[in-house]
Every structure is written in C-alpha cells, then in structure tokens.
Amino acid sequence: MGPAATSCTPSRSATHRPQRCAAALYHPYEAYCVDIEANNGGDYLPALLEQVDPTVSWRIVHATRRKRARAAPVAQLYEQTRINHVGPARVFAELEEQMTTFVGMGGAEDSTDLLDSLVWALFLEHQTHVGQGDDQRLSGRR
C-alpha cells in the first residue's frame, strides 16, 4: 500500500477527509500542487486544505467544458494503450467502474468523482509539459 493508505481509508468522521487524503499524498509523492475544481461552490475548499496542512500548494481549476468533452482526449490515450493502471485490481475497482459506465448524459448518472479527478490530473499534467519535448498525445484537444 502507498504512503496514504491509512489516512485515505473511509472513516466515520468524513470532516476534511478529501483534504487529509490530498495532503497525505502531496508530500511523499512530491506533488507540484493539489488541483481544486471550484465550479459548484468549491471556492471554500482551499481554506479547508490550508486548515489540514498549510504547506500544501494548490491551484483552482474551472471546468469550462462538459465532462464528456474533457474526457475524450484521455479516453483516446487509453484506447491507444498509452496509460496503464499498476497495482492490485481492487485499488482501481471503483474508478474502473466509473470509467466503463460513464456516458456523459448529465444529471441522471451517478457521481463520477474519481473519473473526473483522473481526467483533470491527466489533462493538467499534459498542460504542464506542453512545449517540452515532442509529446503530442493531447495536442489540439481541449
């Protein structure tokens, strides 16, 4: 198990749980920052993260396109087998369930929080490296 195995497991007290998990992963993996989507009232989340660990760098991201449009270039990387999940299958079970059942039809679908986080992470990672080398996997797709 990874460094955040104990701090990211479900507990009775869900207060600040996502922020604690992000902070627990931030330091051992030497993350650049924690990305916080603020579209639906998430503007308060940086303050919660700072309460948990003021040393964690963060940035606000805003979705300007629908989830399905953001997911399309990432899905293409999976189709090209350029992304692999490494580790026990049980670790990825919920994420892979969301990945295989998401159709982008809006409100009728269950929450796709893990899928959305994955899409943001891969998209923003690409944005960080634009112009560095010849990685064109997501070029022209936003």
Short mmCIF file of C-alpha atoms in Angstrom, two decimals:
data_model
loop_
_atom_site.label_atom_id
_atom_site.label_comp_id
_atom_site.label_asym_id
_atom_site.label_seq_id
_atom_site.Cartn_x
_atom_site.Cartn_y
_atom_site.Cartn_z
CA MET A 1 0.00 0.00 0.00
CA GLY A 2 1.05 3.58 -0.64
CA PRO A 3 2.03 6.20 1.91
CA ALA A 4 -1.53 7.42 2.40
CA ALA A 5 -3.10 4.01 3.00
CA THR A 6 -4.26 4.81 6.50
CA SER A 7 -5.25 8.44 6.01
CA CYS A 8 -7.28 7.86 2.84
CA THR A 9 -9.42 4.99 4.02
CA PRO A 10 -13.10 5.64 4.81
CA SER A 11 -13.88 6.56 8.40
CA ARG A 12 -16.86 7.61 10.45
CA SER A 13 -15.63 11.18 10.51
CA ALA A 14 -15.69 12.48 6.95
CA THR A 15 -14.80 16.04 8.00
CA HIS A 16 -11.93 17.24 5.82
CA ARG A 17 -11.39 13.66 4.57
CA PRO A 18 -10.58 14.61 0.94
CA GLN A 19 -8.24 17.35 2.13
CA ARG A 20 -6.48 14.99 4.56
CA CYS A 21 -6.06 12.45 1.79
CA ALA A 22 -4.67 15.06 -0.63
CA ALA A 23 -2.22 16.34 1.99
CA ALA A 24 -1.15 12.79 2.86
CA LEU A 25 -0.32 12.09 -0.79
CA TYR A 26 1.18 15.50 -1.58
CA HIS A 27 4.43 15.24 0.40
CA PRO A 28 5.58 11.63 -0.17
CA TYR A 29 4.93 11.88 -3.91
CA GLU A 30 6.47 15.38 -4.10
CA ALA A 31 3.43 16.74 -5.94
CA TYR A 32 3.58 20.07 -7.71
CA CYS A 33 0.23 21.11 -6.29
CA VAL A 34 -3.30 19.98 -5.46
CA ASP A 35 -5.83 20.93 -8.12
CA ILE A 36 -9.21 22.03 -6.76
CA GLU A 37 -12.23 22.30 -9.02
CA ALA A 38 -14.31 25.26 -7.86
CA ASN A 39 -17.25 25.20 -10.27
CA ASN A 40 -20.01 24.09 -7.92
CA GLY A 41 -19.31 26.05 -4.77
CA GLY A 42 -15.82 24.65 -4.29
CA ASP A 43 -14.33 28.07 -3.57
CA TYR A 44 -14.16 27.19 0.14
CA LEU A 45 -12.00 24.08 -0.44
CA PRO A 46 -8.60 25.84 -0.41
CA ALA A 47 -9.35 27.14 3.08
CA LEU A 48 -10.17 23.61 4.25
CA LEU A 49 -6.96 22.28 2.72
CA GLU A 50 -4.95 25.02 4.42
CA GLN A 51 -6.52 24.06 7.76
CA VAL A 52 -5.34 20.49 7.28
CA ASP A 53 -1.83 21.36 6.01
CA PRO A 54 -0.81 24.94 5.22
CA THR A 55 2.35 23.73 3.42
CA VAL A 56 0.41 22.10 0.56
CA SER A 57 0.43 24.15 -2.64
CA TRP A 58 -2.90 24.30 -4.50
CA ARG A 59 -4.50 25.87 -7.55
CA ILE A 60 -8.10 26.42 -8.53
CA VAL A 61 -9.31 24.94 -11.81
CA HIS A 62 -12.61 25.77 -13.51
CA ALA A 63 -14.35 23.45 -15.90
CA THR A 64 -15.30 25.42 -18.99
CA ARG A 65 -16.37 22.35 -20.96
CA ARG A 66 -18.64 19.47 -20.14
CA LYS A 67 -17.14 16.39 -18.53
CA ARG A 68 -17.59 14.28 -21.65
CA ALA A 69 -15.59 16.77 -23.76
CA ARG A 70 -12.79 16.85 -21.17
CA ALA A 71 -12.70 13.05 -21.00
CA ALA A 72 -12.49 12.43 -24.77
CA PRO A 73 -8.73 13.02 -25.22
CA VAL A 74 -7.95 10.97 -22.12
CA ALA A 75 -10.13 8.13 -23.40
CA GLN A 76 -8.10 8.24 -26.60
CA LEU A 77 -4.90 7.66 -24.62
CA TYR A 78 -6.47 4.59 -23.03
CA GLU A 79 -7.60 3.32 -26.45
CA GLN A 80 -4.01 3.66 -27.64
CA THR A 81 -2.88 1.70 -24.53
CA ARG A 82 -0.66 4.62 -23.52
CA ILE A 83 -1.97 4.59 -19.94
CA ASN A 84 -1.83 1.61 -17.61
CA HIS A 85 -3.07 1.14 -14.07
CA VAL A 86 -0.45 -0.53 -11.91
CA GLY A 87 -1.32 -2.26 -8.66
CA PRO A 88 -3.93 -4.60 -7.26
CA ALA A 89 -7.23 -4.58 -9.18
CA ARG A 90 -9.20 -3.81 -6.01
CA VAL A 91 -7.44 -0.43 -5.78
CA PHE A 92 -8.91 0.64 -9.11
CA ALA A 93 -12.28 -1.13 -8.96
CA GLU A 94 -14.43 1.94 -8.26
CA LEU A 95 -12.53 4.12 -10.75
CA GLU A 96 -12.76 1.50 -13.49
CA GLU A 97 -16.47 1.06 -12.78
CA GLN A 98 -16.95 4.78 -13.38
CA MET A 99 -14.76 4.66 -16.49
CA THR A 100 -16.75 1.84 -18.09
CA THR A 101 -20.23 3.14 -17.25
CA PHE A 102 -19.87 6.89 -17.90
CA VAL A 103 -21.80 8.03 -20.97
CA GLY A 104 -21.94 11.77 -20.30
CA MET A 105 -25.70 12.17 -20.16
CA GLY A 106 -25.75 14.60 -17.26
CA GLY A 107 -27.82 14.58 -14.08
CA ALA A 108 -29.21 11.04 -14.37
CA GLU A 109 -25.76 9.47 -13.93
CA ASP A 110 -24.17 8.55 -10.64
CA SER A 111 -21.33 10.71 -9.38
CA THR A 112 -18.12 10.25 -11.37
CA ASP A 113 -15.79 11.96 -8.91
CA LEU A 114 -12.89 9.54 -9.41
CA LEU A 115 -13.18 9.66 -13.19
CA ASP A 116 -13.33 13.44 -13.11
CA SER A 117 -10.22 13.58 -10.92
CA LEU A 118 -8.37 11.25 -13.27
CA VAL A 119 -9.32 13.33 -16.31
CA TRP A 120 -8.25 16.57 -14.60
CA ALA A 121 -4.93 15.05 -13.50
CA LEU A 122 -4.03 13.72 -16.94
CA PHE A 123 -5.20 16.87 -18.72
CA LEU A 124 -3.34 19.21 -16.38
CA GLU A 125 -0.21 17.03 -16.47
CA HIS A 126 -0.24 17.42 -20.24
CA GLN A 127 -0.71 21.18 -19.93
CA THR A 128 2.31 21.36 -17.62
CA HIS A 129 4.51 19.73 -20.26
CA VAL A 130 3.24 21.49 -23.40
CA GLY A 131 6.22 22.64 -25.40
CA GLN A 132 8.62 20.36 -23.52
CA GLY A 133 9.71 17.61 -25.88
CA ASP A 134 7.60 16.01 -28.57
CA ASP A 135 4.68 14.68 -26.52
CA GLN A 136 1.69 15.41 -28.74
CA ARG A 137 -0.81 12.98 -27.18
CA LEU A 138 -3.42 15.61 -26.37
CA SER A 139 -2.41 18.31 -28.83
CA GLY A 140 -5.29 20.19 -30.38
CA ARG A 141 -7.79 18.65 -27.99
CA ARG A 142 -9.25 20.59 -25.10
#
